[in-house]
Coordinates of C-alpha atoms in Angstrom, one line a residue:
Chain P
X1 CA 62.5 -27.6 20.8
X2 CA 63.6 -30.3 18.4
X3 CA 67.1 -29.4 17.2
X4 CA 66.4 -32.5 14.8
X5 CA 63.7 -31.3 12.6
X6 CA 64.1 -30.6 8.9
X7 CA 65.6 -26.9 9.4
X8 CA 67.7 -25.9 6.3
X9 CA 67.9 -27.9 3.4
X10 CA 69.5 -28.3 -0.2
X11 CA 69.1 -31.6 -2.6
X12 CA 70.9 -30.7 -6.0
X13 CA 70.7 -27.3 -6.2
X14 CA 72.4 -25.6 -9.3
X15 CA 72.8 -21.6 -8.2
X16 CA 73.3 -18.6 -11.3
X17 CA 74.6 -15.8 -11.1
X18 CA 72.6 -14.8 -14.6
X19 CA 73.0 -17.7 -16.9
X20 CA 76.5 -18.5 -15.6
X21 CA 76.8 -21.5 -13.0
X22 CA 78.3 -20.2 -9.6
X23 CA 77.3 -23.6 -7.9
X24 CA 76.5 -26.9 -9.0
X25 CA 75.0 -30.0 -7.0
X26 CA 74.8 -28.5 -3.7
X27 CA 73.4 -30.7 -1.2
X28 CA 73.6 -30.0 2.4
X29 CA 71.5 -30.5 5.5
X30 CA 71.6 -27.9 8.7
X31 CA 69.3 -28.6 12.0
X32 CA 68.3 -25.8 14.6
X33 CA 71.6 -24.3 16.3
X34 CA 73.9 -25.9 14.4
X35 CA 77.1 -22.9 13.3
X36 CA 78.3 -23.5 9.7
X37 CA 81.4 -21.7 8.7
X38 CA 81.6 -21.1 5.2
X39 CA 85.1 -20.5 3.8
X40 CA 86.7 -20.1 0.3
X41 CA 88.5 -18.0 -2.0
X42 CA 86.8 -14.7 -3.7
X43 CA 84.5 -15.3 -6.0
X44 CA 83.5 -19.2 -4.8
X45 CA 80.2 -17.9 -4.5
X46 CA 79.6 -17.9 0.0
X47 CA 77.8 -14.7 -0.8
X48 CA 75.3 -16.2 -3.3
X49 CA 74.9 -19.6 -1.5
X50 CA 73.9 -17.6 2.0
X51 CA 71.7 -14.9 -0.2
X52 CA 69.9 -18.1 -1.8
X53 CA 69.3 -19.4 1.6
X54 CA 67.3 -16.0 3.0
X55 CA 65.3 -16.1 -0.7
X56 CA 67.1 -13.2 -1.8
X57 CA 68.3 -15.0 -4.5
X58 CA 66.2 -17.0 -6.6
X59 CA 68.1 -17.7 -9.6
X60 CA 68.2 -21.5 -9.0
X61 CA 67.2 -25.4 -9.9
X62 CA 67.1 -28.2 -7.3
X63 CA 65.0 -28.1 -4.4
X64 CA 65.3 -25.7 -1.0
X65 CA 64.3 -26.3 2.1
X66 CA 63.9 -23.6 4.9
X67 CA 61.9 -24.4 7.8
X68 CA 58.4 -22.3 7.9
X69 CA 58.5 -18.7 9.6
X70 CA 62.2 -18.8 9.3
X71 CA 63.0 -15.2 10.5
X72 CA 67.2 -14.2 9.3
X73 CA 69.2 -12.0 10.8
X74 CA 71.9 -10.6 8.3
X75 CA 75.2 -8.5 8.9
X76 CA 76.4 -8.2 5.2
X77 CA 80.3 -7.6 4.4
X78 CA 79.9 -4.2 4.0
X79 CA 77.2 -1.5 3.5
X80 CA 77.6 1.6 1.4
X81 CA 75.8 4.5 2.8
X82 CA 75.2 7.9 0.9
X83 CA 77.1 10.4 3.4
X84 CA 73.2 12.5 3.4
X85 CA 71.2 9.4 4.3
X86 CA 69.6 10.6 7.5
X87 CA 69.5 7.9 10.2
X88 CA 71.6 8.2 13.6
X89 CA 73.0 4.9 14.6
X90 CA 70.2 4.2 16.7
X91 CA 67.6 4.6 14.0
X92 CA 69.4 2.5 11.4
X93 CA 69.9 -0.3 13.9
X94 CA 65.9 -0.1 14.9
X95 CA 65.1 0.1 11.4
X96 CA 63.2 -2.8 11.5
X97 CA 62.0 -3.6 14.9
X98 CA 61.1 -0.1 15.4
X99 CA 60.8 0.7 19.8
X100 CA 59.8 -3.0 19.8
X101 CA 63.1 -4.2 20.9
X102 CA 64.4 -6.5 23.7
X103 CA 66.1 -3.4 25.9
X104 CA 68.2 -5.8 27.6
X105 CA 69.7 -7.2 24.6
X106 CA 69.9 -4.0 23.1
X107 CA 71.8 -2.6 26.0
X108 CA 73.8 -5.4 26.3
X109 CA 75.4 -5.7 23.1
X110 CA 75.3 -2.3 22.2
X111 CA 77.8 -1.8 25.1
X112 CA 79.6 -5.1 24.2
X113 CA 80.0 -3.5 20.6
X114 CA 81.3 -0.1 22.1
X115 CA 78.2 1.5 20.0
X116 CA 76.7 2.8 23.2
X117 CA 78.0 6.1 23.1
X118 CA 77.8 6.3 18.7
X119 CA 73.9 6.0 19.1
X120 CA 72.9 9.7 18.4
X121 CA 76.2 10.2 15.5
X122 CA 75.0 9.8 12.0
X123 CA 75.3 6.4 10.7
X124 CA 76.9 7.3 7.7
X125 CA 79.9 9.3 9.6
X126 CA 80.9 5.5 11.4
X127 CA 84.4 4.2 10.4
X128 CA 84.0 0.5 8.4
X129 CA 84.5 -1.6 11.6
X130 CA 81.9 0.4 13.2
X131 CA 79.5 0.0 10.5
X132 CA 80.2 -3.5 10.6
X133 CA 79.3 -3.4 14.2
X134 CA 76.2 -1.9 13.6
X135 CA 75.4 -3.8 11.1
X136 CA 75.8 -7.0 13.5
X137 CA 73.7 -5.4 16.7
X138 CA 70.8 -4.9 14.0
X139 CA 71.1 -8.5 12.7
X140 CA 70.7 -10.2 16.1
X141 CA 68.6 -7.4 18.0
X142 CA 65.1 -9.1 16.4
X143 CA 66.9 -12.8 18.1
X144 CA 66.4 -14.4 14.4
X145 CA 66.0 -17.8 14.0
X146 CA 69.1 -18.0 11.8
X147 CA 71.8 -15.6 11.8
X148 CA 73.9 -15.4 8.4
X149 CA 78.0 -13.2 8.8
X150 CA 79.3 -12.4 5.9
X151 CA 83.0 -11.9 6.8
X152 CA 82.1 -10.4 10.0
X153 CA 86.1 -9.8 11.1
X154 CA 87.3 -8.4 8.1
X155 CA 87.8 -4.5 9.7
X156 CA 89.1 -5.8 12.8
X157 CA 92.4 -6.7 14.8
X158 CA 93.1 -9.8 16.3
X159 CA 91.5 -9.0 19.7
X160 CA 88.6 -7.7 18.2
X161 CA 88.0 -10.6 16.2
X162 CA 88.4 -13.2 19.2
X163 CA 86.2 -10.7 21.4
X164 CA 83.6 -10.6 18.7
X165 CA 83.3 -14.5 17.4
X166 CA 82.8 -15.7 21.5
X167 CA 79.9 -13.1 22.0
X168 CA 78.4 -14.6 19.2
X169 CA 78.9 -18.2 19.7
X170 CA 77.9 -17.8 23.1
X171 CA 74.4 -15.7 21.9
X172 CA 74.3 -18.1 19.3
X173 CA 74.3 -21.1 21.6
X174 CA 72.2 -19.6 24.3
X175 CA 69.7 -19.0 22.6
X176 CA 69.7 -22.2 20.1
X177 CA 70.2 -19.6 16.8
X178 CA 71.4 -21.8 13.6
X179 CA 74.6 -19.6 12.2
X180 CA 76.3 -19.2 9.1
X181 CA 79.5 -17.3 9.3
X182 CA 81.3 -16.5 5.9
X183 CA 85.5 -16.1 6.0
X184 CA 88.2 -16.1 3.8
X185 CA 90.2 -18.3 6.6
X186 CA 89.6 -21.5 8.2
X187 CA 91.5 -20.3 11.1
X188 CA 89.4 -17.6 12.0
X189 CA 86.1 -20.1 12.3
X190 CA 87.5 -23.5 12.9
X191 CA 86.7 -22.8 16.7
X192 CA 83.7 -21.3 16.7
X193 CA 81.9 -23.8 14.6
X194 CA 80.4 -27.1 14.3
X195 CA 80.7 -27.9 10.8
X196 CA 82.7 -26.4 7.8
X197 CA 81.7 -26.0 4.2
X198 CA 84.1 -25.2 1.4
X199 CA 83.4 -23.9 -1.8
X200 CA 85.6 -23.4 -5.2
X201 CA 85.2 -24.3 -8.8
X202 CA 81.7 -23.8 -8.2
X203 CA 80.9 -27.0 -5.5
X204 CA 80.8 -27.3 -2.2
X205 CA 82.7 -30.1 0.2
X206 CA 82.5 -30.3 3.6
X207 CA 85.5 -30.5 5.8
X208 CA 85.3 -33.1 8.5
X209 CA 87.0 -31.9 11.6
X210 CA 86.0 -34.5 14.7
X211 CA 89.3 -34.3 15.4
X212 CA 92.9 -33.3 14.2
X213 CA 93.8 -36.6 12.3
X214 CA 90.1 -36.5 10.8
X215 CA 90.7 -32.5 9.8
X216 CA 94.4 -33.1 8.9
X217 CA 93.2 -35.6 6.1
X218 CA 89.9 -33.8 5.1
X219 CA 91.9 -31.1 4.4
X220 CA 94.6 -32.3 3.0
X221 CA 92.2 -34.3 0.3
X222 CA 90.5 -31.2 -0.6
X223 CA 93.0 -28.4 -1.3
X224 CA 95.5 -31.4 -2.6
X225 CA 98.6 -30.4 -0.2
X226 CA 99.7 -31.2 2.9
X227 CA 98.4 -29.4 5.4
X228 CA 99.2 -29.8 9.5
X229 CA 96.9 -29.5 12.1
X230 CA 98.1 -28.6 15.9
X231 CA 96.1 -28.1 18.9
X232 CA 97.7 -25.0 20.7
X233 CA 95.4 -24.3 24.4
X234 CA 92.8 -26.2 23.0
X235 CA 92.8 -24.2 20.0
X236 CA 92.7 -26.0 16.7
X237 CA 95.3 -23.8 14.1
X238 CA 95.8 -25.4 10.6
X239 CA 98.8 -24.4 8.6
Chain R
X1 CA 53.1 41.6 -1.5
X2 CA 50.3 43.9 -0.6
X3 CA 48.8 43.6 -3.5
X4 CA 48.5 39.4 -3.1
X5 CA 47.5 39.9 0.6
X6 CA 44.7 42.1 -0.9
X7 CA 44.0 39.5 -3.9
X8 CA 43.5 36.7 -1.0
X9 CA 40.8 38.7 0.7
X10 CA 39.2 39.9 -2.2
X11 CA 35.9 37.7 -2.8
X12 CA 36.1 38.5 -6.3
X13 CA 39.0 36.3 -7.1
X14 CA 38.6 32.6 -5.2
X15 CA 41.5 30.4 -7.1
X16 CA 43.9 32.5 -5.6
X17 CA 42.6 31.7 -2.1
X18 CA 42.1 28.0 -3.7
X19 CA 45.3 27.8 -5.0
X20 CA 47.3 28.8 -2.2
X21 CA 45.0 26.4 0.3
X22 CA 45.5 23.3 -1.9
X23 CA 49.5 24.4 -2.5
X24 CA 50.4 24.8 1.7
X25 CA 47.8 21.4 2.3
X26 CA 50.1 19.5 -0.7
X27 CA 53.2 20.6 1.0
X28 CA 52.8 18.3 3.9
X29 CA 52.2 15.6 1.6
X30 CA 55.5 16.7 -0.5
X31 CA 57.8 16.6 2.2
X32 CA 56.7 13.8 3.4
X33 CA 56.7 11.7 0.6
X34 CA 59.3 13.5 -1.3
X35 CA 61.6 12.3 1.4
X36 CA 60.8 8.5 0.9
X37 CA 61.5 9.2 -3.2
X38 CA 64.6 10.9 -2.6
X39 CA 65.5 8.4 -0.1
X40 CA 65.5 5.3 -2.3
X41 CA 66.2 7.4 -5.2
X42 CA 63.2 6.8 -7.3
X43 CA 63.2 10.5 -8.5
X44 CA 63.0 9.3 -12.2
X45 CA 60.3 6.5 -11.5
X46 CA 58.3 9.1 -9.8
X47 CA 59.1 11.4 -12.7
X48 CA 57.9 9.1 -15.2
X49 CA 54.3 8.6 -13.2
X50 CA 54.0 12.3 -13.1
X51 CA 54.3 12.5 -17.1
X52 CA 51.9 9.3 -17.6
X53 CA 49.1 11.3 -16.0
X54 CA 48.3 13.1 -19.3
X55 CA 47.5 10.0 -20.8
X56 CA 44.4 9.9 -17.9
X57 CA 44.0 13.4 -18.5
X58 CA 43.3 13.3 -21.8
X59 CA 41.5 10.2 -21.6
X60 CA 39.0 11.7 -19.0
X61 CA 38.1 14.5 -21.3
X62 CA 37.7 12.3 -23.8
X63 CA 35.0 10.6 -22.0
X64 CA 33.9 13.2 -21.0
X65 CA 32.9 15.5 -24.3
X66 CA 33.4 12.5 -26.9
X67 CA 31.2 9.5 -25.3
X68 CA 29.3 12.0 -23.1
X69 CA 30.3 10.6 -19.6
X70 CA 28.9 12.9 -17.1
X71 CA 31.1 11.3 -14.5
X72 CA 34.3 11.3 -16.2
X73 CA 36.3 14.7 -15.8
X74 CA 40.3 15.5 -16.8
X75 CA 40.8 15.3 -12.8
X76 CA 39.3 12.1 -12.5
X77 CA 41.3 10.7 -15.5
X78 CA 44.5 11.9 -13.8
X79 CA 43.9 10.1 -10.6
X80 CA 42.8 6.8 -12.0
X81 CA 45.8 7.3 -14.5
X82 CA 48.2 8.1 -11.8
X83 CA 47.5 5.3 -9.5
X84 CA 47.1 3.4 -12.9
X85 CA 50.9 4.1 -14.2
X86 CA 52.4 4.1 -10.1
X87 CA 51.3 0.2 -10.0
X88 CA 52.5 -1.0 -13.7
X89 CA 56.0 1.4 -13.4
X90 CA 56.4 -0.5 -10.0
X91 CA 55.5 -4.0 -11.3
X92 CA 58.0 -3.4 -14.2
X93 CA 60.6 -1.8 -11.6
X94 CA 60.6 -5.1 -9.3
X95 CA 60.7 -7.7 -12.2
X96 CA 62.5 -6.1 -14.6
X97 CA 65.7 -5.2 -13.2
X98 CA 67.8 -5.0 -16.3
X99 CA 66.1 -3.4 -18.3
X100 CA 64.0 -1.2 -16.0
X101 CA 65.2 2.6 -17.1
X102 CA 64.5 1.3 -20.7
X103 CA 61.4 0.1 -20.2
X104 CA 60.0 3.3 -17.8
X105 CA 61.3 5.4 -20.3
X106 CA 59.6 4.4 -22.7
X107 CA 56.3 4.2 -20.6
X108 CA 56.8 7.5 -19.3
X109 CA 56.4 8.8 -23.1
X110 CA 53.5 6.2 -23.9
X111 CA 51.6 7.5 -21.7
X112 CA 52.3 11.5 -22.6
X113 CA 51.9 10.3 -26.2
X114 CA 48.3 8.5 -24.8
X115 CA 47.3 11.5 -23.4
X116 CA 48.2 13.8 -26.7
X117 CA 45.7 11.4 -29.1
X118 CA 43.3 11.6 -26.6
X119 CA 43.4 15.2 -26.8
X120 CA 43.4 15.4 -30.7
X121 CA 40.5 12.9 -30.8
X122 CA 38.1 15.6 -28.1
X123 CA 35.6 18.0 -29.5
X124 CA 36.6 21.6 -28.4
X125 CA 39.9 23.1 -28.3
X126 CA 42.0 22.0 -24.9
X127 CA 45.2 23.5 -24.2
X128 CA 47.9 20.8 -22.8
X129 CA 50.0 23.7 -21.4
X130 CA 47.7 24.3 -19.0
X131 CA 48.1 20.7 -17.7
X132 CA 51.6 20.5 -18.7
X133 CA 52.5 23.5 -16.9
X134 CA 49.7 23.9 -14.6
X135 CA 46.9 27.1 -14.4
X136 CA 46.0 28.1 -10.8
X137 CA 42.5 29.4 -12.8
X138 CA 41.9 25.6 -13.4
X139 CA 41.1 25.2 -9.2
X140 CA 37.5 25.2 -7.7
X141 CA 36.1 24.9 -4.8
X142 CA 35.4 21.3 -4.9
X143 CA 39.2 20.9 -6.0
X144 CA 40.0 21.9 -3.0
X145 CA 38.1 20.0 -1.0
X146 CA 39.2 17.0 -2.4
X147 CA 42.7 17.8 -2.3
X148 CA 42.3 18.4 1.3
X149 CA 40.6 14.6 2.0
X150 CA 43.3 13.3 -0.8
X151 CA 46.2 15.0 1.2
X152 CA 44.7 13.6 4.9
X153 CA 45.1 9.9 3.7
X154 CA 48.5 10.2 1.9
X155 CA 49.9 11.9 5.3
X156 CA 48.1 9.0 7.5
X157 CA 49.7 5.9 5.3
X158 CA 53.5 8.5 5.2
X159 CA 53.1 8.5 8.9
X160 CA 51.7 5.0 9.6
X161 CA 53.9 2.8 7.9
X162 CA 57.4 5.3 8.5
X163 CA 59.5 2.2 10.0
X164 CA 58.3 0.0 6.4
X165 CA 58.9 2.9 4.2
X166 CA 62.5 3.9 5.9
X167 CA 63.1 0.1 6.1
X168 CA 62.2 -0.1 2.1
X169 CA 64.3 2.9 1.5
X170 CA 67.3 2.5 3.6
X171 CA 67.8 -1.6 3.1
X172 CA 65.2 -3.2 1.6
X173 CA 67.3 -6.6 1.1
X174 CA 67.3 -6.5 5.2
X175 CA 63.6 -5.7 5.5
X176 CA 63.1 -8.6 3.0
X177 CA 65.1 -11.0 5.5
X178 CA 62.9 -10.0 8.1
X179 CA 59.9 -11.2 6.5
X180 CA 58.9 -7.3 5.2
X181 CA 56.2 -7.3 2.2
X182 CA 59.1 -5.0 0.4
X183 CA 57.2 -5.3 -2.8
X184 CA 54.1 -4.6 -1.3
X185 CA 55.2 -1.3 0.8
X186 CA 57.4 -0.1 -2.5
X187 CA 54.0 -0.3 -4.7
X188 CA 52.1 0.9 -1.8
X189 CA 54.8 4.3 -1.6
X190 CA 54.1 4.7 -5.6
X191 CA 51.0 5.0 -5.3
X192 CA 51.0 7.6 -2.2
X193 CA 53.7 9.6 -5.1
X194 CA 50.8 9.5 -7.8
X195 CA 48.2 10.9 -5.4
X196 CA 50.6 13.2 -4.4
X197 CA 51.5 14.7 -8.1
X198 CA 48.1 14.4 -8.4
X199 CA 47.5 17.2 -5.7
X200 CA 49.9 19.7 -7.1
X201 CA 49.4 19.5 -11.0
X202 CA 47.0 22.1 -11.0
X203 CA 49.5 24.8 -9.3
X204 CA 52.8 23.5 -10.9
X205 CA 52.0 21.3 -13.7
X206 CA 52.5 17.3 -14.3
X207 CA 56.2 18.4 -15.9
X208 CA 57.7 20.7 -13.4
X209 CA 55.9 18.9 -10.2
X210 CA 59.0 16.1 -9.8
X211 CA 61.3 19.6 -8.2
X212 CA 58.7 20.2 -5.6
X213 CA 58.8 16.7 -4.9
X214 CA 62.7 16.8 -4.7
X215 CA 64.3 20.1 -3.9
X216 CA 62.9 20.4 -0.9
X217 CA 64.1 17.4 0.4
X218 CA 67.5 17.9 -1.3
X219 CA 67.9 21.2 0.9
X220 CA 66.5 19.5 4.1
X221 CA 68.7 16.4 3.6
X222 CA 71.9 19.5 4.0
X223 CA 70.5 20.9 7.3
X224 CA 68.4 17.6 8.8
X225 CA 70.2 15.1 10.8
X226 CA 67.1 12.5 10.9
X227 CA 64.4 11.6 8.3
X228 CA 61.7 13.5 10.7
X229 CA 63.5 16.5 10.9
X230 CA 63.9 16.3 6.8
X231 CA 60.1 15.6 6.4
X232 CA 59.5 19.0 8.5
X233 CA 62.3 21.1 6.8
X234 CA 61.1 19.9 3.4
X235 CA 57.2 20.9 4.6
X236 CA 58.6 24.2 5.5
X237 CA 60.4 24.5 2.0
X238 CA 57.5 23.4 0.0
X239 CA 55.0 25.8 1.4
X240 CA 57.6 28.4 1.5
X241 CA 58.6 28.1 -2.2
X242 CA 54.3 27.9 -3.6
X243 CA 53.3 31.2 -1.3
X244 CA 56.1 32.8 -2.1
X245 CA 56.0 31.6 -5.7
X246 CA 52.2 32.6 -5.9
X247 CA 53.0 35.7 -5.2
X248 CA 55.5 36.8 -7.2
X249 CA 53.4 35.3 -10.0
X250 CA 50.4 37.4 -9.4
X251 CA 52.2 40.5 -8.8
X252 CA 54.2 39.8 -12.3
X253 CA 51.6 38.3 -14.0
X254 CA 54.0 35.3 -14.9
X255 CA 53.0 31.4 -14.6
X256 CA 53.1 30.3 -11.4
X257 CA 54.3 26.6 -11.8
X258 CA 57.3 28.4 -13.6
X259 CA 57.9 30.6 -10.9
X260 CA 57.4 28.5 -7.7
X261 CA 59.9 26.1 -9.2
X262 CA 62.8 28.6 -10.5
X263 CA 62.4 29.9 -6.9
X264 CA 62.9 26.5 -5.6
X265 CA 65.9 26.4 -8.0
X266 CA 67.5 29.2 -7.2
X267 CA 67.3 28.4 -3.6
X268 CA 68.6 25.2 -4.2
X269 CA 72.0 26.4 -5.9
X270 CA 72.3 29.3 -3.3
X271 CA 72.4 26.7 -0.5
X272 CA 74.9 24.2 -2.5
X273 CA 77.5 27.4 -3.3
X274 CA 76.7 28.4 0.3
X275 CA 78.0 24.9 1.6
X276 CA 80.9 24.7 -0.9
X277 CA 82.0 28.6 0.0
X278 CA 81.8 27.7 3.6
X279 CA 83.8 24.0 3.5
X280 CA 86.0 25.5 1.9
X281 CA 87.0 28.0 4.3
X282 CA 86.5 25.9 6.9
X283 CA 89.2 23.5 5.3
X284 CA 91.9 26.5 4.0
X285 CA 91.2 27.7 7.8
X286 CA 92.2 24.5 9.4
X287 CA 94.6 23.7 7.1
X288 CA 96.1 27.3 8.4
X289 CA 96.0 26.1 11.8
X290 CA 97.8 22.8 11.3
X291 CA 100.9 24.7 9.0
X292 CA 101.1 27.4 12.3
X293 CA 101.1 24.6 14.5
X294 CA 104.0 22.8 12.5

């Protein structure tokens, strides 16, 4: 597999949310198993830049690359389910695979999730962070070519949040899966992904972090403060 | 009920027989695709299809007695129409987001209002109540027959592409992402709803068929824990609702579209007060509990 072919691309590309600019002049490249993390404040538009990438927005000008056959897997932010929709767990993960499944994956992350036991409850009866959950084993049960968070944490505690972003980095890495994870805080990607992209007042920059003295200034450019960088059990936390 | 158990053996009157045939072989077609509409709430789209068909009604009679088709026929015109009206009310529903209740509002009376000049414009007097509010007297032999074939291929597409259809009903931005024809499946579950209102306009009429196509399911969805076990419960419902509403209609002499669907109706409110009387206990008793408890 060549993790250097043309895989996700953007030259210029002006995204609208109707007729009013949410981005302007975006331009980035991503190869084959590279893991984004896309932070910024509410409203900067991570939503819209991820949705344009899957097609399933197509209000737009500049040009888009995706590779061809991209499959996506999607876990979005949250999913509102009328309380009478009737789908158990298991059926609304399946939804789109149907029985044709890996069973080994399945099993594996569904007990990695702690969804094992939820599989025959009504989807609509499960709890935000368990939705969430679901929502994630559906997303990577069809192994997608690219798989695209969107604020995959947010319902969770601390441990939760650790436990959940190495499962994925590891499945993401194992299995050479090209991931965009969307958060309100750098901390909770910084060390889980390769690159960084920020976005407010409608562009996007990307924060070099090689190393601490390289994040440390990146940062400090692009939110115009100082900001401090430590390395805590090889841990990067900025402050 | 005698009396209608004597009616459906009697040789001497056949669109009973007819009507009940075609009303239990619609029924599996009803819960069945009544499910998908109520699932991705398309009620009102599937509403508007079923009031367009008088515009192919009236068109087909038109042909029929004005131009002197031989092969043109009301029945005809209503399943051309139908399919007709499913396809542009889904094309407008994809691309025209914004203003899409506007807009199938105001096909939904275009294509009545079609179907009205049609009617004014056909030698012979032709009643629109009967299409309107449908006449069991109106069913052959042959209707049946194609009713039957009509109902066998909309239950072999509702069972053949279920994972699609709950995929398109449950989160079609997902299915998109997965590289699911969403479009194609949506226009392709329209179409299955305009054969299907197509099946039961003679018994219950084009206006009053939408509630056999919904309160079924909206009873099932209280009782069902999965979309099979609506599809069956709905099924059960639908057939329940037309033999019994037959029935009652020949008995009273009353219309039996009317009938069948303020049976439905009535059922339907009696099992929403049932559920509010009994969650309410339920919560005054557990709230009893918790205070002796405390």
């Amino acid at each position: 597999m060549n993790t250097n072919e043309r895989f996700i691309e953007f030259n210029g590309v002006d995204i609208y949310f109707s007729s009013t600019p949410v981005l302007r002049n975006v331009s980035f490249s991503v190869r084959r198993g590279e893991k984004i993390g896309l932070i910024g404040p509410n409203g900067s538009g991570k939503t819209t830049l991820v949705r344009t990438i899957m097609s399933l927005h197509t209000h737009f000008q500049g040009a888009v690359y995706t590779a061809p056959c991209l499959t996506f897997g999607y876990a979005p932010q949250r999913k509102v389910v009328d309380i009478l929709v009737p789908l158990t767990v298991y059926e609304y993960v399946t939804l789109d695979t149907g029985a044709q499944y890996n069973s080994a994956l399945f099993d594996l992350w569904s007990e990695k999730l702690a969804l094992s036991r939820m599989m025959d409850k009504p989807f609509a009866s499960l709890s935000g962070g368990q939705k969430q959950r679901a929502l994630l084993l559906r997303s990577i049960l069809p192994c997608p070519d690219c798989l695209i968070l969107d604020e995959p944490t947010d319902n969770l505690d601390i441990k939760g949040e650790k436990g959940l972003l190495h499962l994925v980095d590891d499945f993401c890495i194992n299995n050479q899966i090209t991931m965009f994870i969307i958060s309100h805080s750098i901390n909770s990607v910084i060390n889980h992904v390769d690159r960084i992209f920020y976005l407010n007042d409608s562009s996007l920059h990307e924060i070099r972090h090689g190393n601490s003295a390289e994040l440390e200034q990146s940062l400090s450019r692009i939110f115009d403060t100082d900001v401090g960088v430590r390395q805590i059990n090889g841990q990067t936390i900025v402050f | 009920m005698n009396e209608f158990i004597r009616a459906l053996a009697n040789p001497d009157i056949p669109f009973l027989r007819y009507a009940l045939i075609a009303g239990l072989m619609a029924s599996i077609s009803f819960g069945i695709i009544g499910s998908y509409v109520v699932a991705r709430r398309i009620t009102y789209i599937a509403g508007a299809i079923a009031h367009c068909v008088l515009g192919g009604i009236g068109a087909g009679l038109f042909f029929q007695y004005k131009l002197g088709f031989a092969w043109s026929s009301p029945f005809f015109g209503a399943l051309v129409c139908s399919i007709f009206a499913a396809l542009v009310i889904g094309l407008v529903s994809i691309h025209a987001k914004q203003r899409e209740d506007t807009v199938i509002g105001a096909l939904w009376a275009a294509g009545m209002a079609a179907g009205l000049l049609f009617l004014s414009r056909t030698p012979g007097y032709f009643d629109p109540m009967s299409y309107l509010f449908g006449n069991i007297l109106l069913i052959s032999k042959y209707d049946v027959i194609i009713v039957i074939a009509l109902d066998i291929a909309v239950i072999a597409a509702g069972i053949l592409f279920y994972n699609k259809f709950l995929s398109i009903c449950f989160d079609e931005e997902f299915a998109k992402t997965r590289g699911i024809s969403t479009n194609r499946y949506y226009l392709l579950l329209l179409c299955l709803t305009a054969v299907s209102v197509f099946l039961l306009m003679r018994i219950v009429g084009l206006v009053m068929v939408i509630a056999l196509l919904t309160i079924p399911v909206a009873i099932a969805e209280n009782f069902a824990r999965r979309m099979w076990q609506v599809m069956i419960l709905s099924i059960i419902l639908c057939m329940a609702f037309i033999s019994s509403g037959l029935c009652i209609s020949y008995t009273t002499d009353l219309p039996s579209g009317a009938v069948i669907v303020i049976i439905a109706s009535i059922s339907y409110l009696c099992v929403m007060a049932a559920k509010k009387i009994w969650s309410s206990r339920h919560f005054f008793k557990t709230s009893k509990n918790n205070v002796g408890k405390q």
